[in-house]
């Protein structure tokens, strides 16, 4: 827009007022904060899509005049609206031309991002693509996949070191095997927990399972050590266990 400073000065409107009007009319402006438990969610005010997705509605905007104490047409402080072309930006990913489509789930809804992704993934991947085009998933799914891949890559080595440490601690592979045989039982609790909450087995659930496995091993070591002490004191095996 070409700002008419002389006309705007007469009605008490500045260029900043016009900028705020255009920002609110298209991108929206924060007018408050909504508290959802411990989360603070911004309240955004903006017109409906049919009024803000086209530049044809610019001339229909109303701007408040402090001098006139009322809203006036924006055309009274704008000489004209010019449309100019800008040089396009070619976005690339891994040195390939890329068209990025972004979406997000309703944070106030009952559906998580993982549930929404699992629901629409098959439909989007079924879209036929022309020759030379390919589809890749990014965002939260890509970050989670990379994190899980990194964990699973080092997980066997970590478990092997922990098992060897357990064997050296008790000087017995049989006792170490008994302790580690309890780890698969953690899957029962994890499965029931995910089913009850309806949460997917994502990155955070994986971290929880690994933490639970560590707790089981620690408790097993303490229990076996206590049983050994009671056996050395002369107690019967049954009494030492229970």
Coordinates of C-alpha atoms in Angstrom, one line a residue:
X1 CA 0.0 0.0 0.0
X2 CA 1.1 3.6 -0.8
X3 CA 0.5 5.5 2.5
X4 CA -1.0 8.9 2.2
X5 CA 0.7 10.8 5.0
X6 CA -1.2 14.1 4.5
X7 CA -4.6 12.5 4.7
X8 CA -3.6 10.2 7.5
X9 CA -2.3 13.1 9.6
X10 CA -5.7 14.8 9.3
X11 CA -7.5 11.8 10.8
X12 CA -4.8 10.9 13.4
X13 CA -3.6 7.7 11.8
X14 CA 0.1 6.7 11.6
X15 CA 1.9 4.2 9.4
X16 CA 2.2 1.9 12.4
X17 CA -1.6 1.8 12.8
X18 CA -1.8 0.7 9.1
X19 CA 0.8 -1.9 9.6
X20 CA -1.0 -3.3 12.7
X21 CA -4.2 -3.4 10.7
X22 CA -2.7 -5.4 7.9
X23 CA -1.0 -7.7 10.3
X24 CA -4.2 -8.4 12.2
X25 CA -6.2 -8.8 9.0
X26 CA -4.0 -11.4 7.4
X27 CA -1.7 -13.1 10.0
X28 CA -3.7 -12.3 13.1
X29 CA -2.7 -10.6 16.4
X30 CA -2.5 -12.0 19.9
X31 CA -5.1 -10.4 22.1
X32 CA -4.8 -12.6 25.2
X33 CA -3.6 -15.8 26.8
X34 CA -5.7 -18.9 27.6
X35 CA -4.5 -21.0 30.5
X36 CA -4.9 -24.8 30.0
X37 CA -3.6 -26.4 33.2
X38 CA 0.1 -25.4 33.2
X39 CA 0.2 -24.4 29.6
X40 CA -0.4 -20.8 28.3
X41 CA -1.9 -20.8 24.9
X42 CA -2.0 -17.6 22.8
X43 CA -5.4 -16.2 21.8
X44 CA -5.2 -15.0 18.1
X45 CA -7.7 -12.7 16.6
X46 CA -8.0 -12.7 12.8
X47 CA -10.8 -12.6 10.2
X48 CA -12.3 -15.8 8.6
X49 CA -10.4 -17.3 5.7
X50 CA -12.6 -15.9 3.0
X51 CA -11.7 -12.4 4.2
X52 CA -7.9 -12.8 4.6
X53 CA -6.8 -15.2 1.9
X54 CA -7.1 -12.8 -1.0
X55 CA -5.7 -9.3 -1.6
X56 CA -9.0 -8.1 -3.1
X57 CA -10.3 -7.4 0.3
X58 CA -7.7 -4.8 1.1
X59 CA -9.9 -1.9 0.0
X60 CA -12.7 -3.1 2.2
X61 CA -10.7 -2.8 5.4
X62 CA -11.7 -0.4 8.1
X63 CA -9.2 1.5 10.3
X64 CA -9.9 3.3 13.5
X65 CA -9.4 7.1 13.6
X66 CA -8.6 8.6 16.9
X67 CA -9.5 12.0 15.6
X68 CA -12.9 11.0 14.2
X69 CA -13.6 8.6 17.0
X70 CA -14.8 6.0 14.5
X71 CA -13.7 3.5 11.9
X72 CA -13.1 4.8 8.4
X73 CA -12.3 3.1 5.1
X74 CA -8.6 2.4 4.7
X75 CA -8.7 3.9 1.2
X76 CA -8.9 7.3 2.9
X77 CA -5.3 7.0 4.1
X78 CA -3.9 4.8 1.3
X79 CA -3.4 6.3 -2.2
X80 CA -3.4 2.9 -3.9
X81 CA -2.4 -0.8 -3.6
X82 CA 0.3 -1.9 -5.9
X83 CA 1.1 -5.5 -6.8
X84 CA 4.7 -6.2 -7.6
X85 CA 6.5 -9.5 -8.4
X86 CA 9.4 -10.8 -6.3
X87 CA 12.2 -13.1 -7.3
X88 CA 11.2 -16.6 -6.3
X89 CA 13.2 -18.7 -3.8
X90 CA 14.0 -22.2 -4.9
X91 CA 14.0 -24.3 -1.7
X92 CA 16.2 -27.4 -1.7
X93 CA 16.6 -30.4 0.6
X94 CA 19.6 -32.7 0.1
X95 CA 20.5 -30.6 -3.0
X96 CA 17.1 -31.4 -4.6
X97 CA 14.4 -29.0 -5.4
X98 CA 11.7 -29.3 -2.7
X99 CA 8.1 -28.3 -2.2
X100 CA 7.3 -28.4 1.5
X101 CA 3.8 -29.0 2.8
X102 CA 3.4 -28.3 6.5
X103 CA 0.5 -29.2 8.8
X104 CA -0.1 -29.6 12.5
X105 CA -2.8 -31.2 14.6
X106 CA -5.4 -29.4 16.7
X107 CA -3.6 -28.9 20.0
X108 CA -7.0 -28.5 21.7
X109 CA -8.4 -31.7 20.2
X110 CA -8.3 -35.3 21.4
X111 CA -6.0 -36.5 18.6
X112 CA -2.2 -36.5 19.0
X113 CA 0.2 -35.8 16.2
X114 CA 1.2 -39.5 16.0
X115 CA -2.5 -40.6 15.7
X116 CA -3.2 -38.0 13.0
X117 CA 0.0 -39.1 11.1
X118 CA -0.9 -42.8 11.2
X119 CA -4.4 -41.9 10.0
X120 CA -3.4 -39.8 7.0
X121 CA -0.1 -41.4 6.1
X122 CA -1.5 -44.2 3.9
X123 CA -3.8 -41.8 2.1
X124 CA -1.0 -39.3 1.3
X125 CA 1.4 -42.0 0.2
X126 CA -1.3 -43.4 -2.2
X127 CA -1.2 -40.2 -4.2
X128 CA 0.4 -40.9 -7.6
X129 CA 3.5 -38.8 -8.3
X130 CA 4.8 -37.9 -11.8
X131 CA 8.1 -39.3 -12.9
X132 CA 11.1 -37.8 -11.1
X133 CA 9.1 -36.8 -8.0
X134 CA 9.4 -38.5 -4.6
X135 CA 7.7 -38.1 -1.2
X136 CA 9.6 -37.8 2.1
X137 CA 8.3 -37.3 5.6
X138 CA 10.0 -34.7 7.8
X139 CA 9.1 -32.8 10.9
X140 CA 8.3 -34.6 14.1
X141 CA 8.3 -38.0 12.4
X142 CA 11.7 -37.5 10.9
X143 CA 13.2 -36.3 14.2
X144 CA 11.7 -39.2 16.1
X145 CA 12.9 -41.7 13.5
X146 CA 16.5 -40.4 13.7
X147 CA 16.4 -40.5 17.5
X148 CA 15.1 -44.0 17.6
X149 CA 17.6 -45.2 15.0
X150 CA 20.5 -43.7 17.1
X151 CA 19.2 -45.4 20.2
X152 CA 18.7 -48.8 18.6
X153 CA 22.1 -48.6 17.0
X154 CA 23.9 -48.3 20.3
X155 CA 21.4 -50.4 22.4
X156 CA 22.9 -53.8 21.7
X157 CA 26.4 -52.7 22.8
X158 CA 25.0 -51.0 25.9
X159 CA 23.0 -54.1 26.9
X160 CA 26.0 -56.3 26.3
X161 CA 28.2 -54.2 28.5
X162 CA 25.6 -54.2 31.2
X163 CA 25.2 -58.0 31.0
X164 CA 29.0 -58.5 31.2
X165 CA 29.1 -56.2 34.2
X166 CA 26.3 -58.3 35.9
X167 CA 28.3 -61.5 35.2
X168 CA 31.4 -60.1 36.7
X169 CA 29.5 -58.8 39.7
X170 CA 28.2 -62.2 40.6
X171 CA 30.9 -64.3 38.9
X172 CA 28.1 -66.4 37.4
X173 CA 26.5 -66.3 34.0
X174 CA 23.5 -68.2 35.4
X175 CA 22.7 -65.6 38.0
X176 CA 23.1 -62.8 35.5
X177 CA 20.8 -64.7 33.1
X178 CA 18.1 -65.0 35.9
X179 CA 18.3 -61.3 36.5
X180 CA 18.0 -60.4 32.9
X181 CA 15.2 -62.8 32.3
X182 CA 12.9 -60.4 34.2
X183 CA 13.3 -57.7 31.5
X184 CA 10.7 -59.1 29.0
X185 CA 8.2 -58.8 31.8
X186 CA 8.4 -55.1 31.6
X187 CA 6.7 -55.3 28.2
X188 CA 3.5 -56.4 30.0
X189 CA 3.3 -53.2 32.0
X190 CA 4.4 -51.0 29.1
X191 CA 1.7 -52.5 26.8
X192 CA -1.1 -52.1 29.3
X193 CA 0.0 -48.6 30.1
X194 CA 0.0 -47.6 26.4
X195 CA -3.4 -49.3 25.8
X196 CA -5.0 -47.6 28.8
X197 CA -3.7 -44.1 27.9
X198 CA -4.1 -44.6 24.1
X199 CA -0.6 -43.3 23.6
X200 CA 1.6 -44.6 20.7
X201 CA 4.9 -46.3 21.3
X202 CA 7.0 -43.3 20.4
X203 CA 10.3 -42.0 21.4
X204 CA 9.3 -41.0 24.9
X205 CA 7.7 -44.5 25.5
X206 CA 11.0 -46.0 24.3
X207 CA 12.9 -44.0 26.8
X208 CA 10.5 -45.0 29.5
X209 CA 10.9 -48.7 28.6
X210 CA 14.7 -48.4 28.8
X211 CA 14.5 -46.6 32.1
X212 CA 12.2 -49.3 33.4
X213 CA 14.6 -52.0 32.2
X214 CA 17.4 -50.4 34.2
X215 CA 15.2 -50.3 37.3
X216 CA 14.4 -54.0 37.0
X217 CA 18.0 -54.9 36.6
X218 CA 18.9 -52.8 39.7
X219 CA 16.1 -54.4 41.8
X220 CA 17.2 -57.8 40.6
X221 CA 20.8 -57.2 41.6
X222 CA 19.7 -56.0 45.1
X223 CA 17.3 -59.0 45.5
X224 CA 19.9 -61.6 44.4
X225 CA 22.5 -60.1 46.6
X226 CA 20.2 -60.2 49.6
X227 CA 19.3 -63.8 48.9
X228 CA 23.0 -64.7 48.8
X229 CA 23.6 -63.0 52.1
X230 CA 20.7 -64.9 53.8
X231 CA 21.9 -68.2 52.3
X232 CA 25.3 -67.6 53.7
X233 CA 23.7 -67.0 57.1
X234 CA 22.3 -70.5 57.0
X235 CA 18.7 -69.9 56.0
X236 CA 16.9 -72.4 53.8
X237 CA 16.6 -71.5 50.1
X238 CA 12.8 -71.0 50.4
X239 CA 13.1 -68.8 53.4
X240 CA 15.8 -66.8 51.8
X241 CA 13.6 -66.1 48.8
X242 CA 10.4 -65.3 50.6

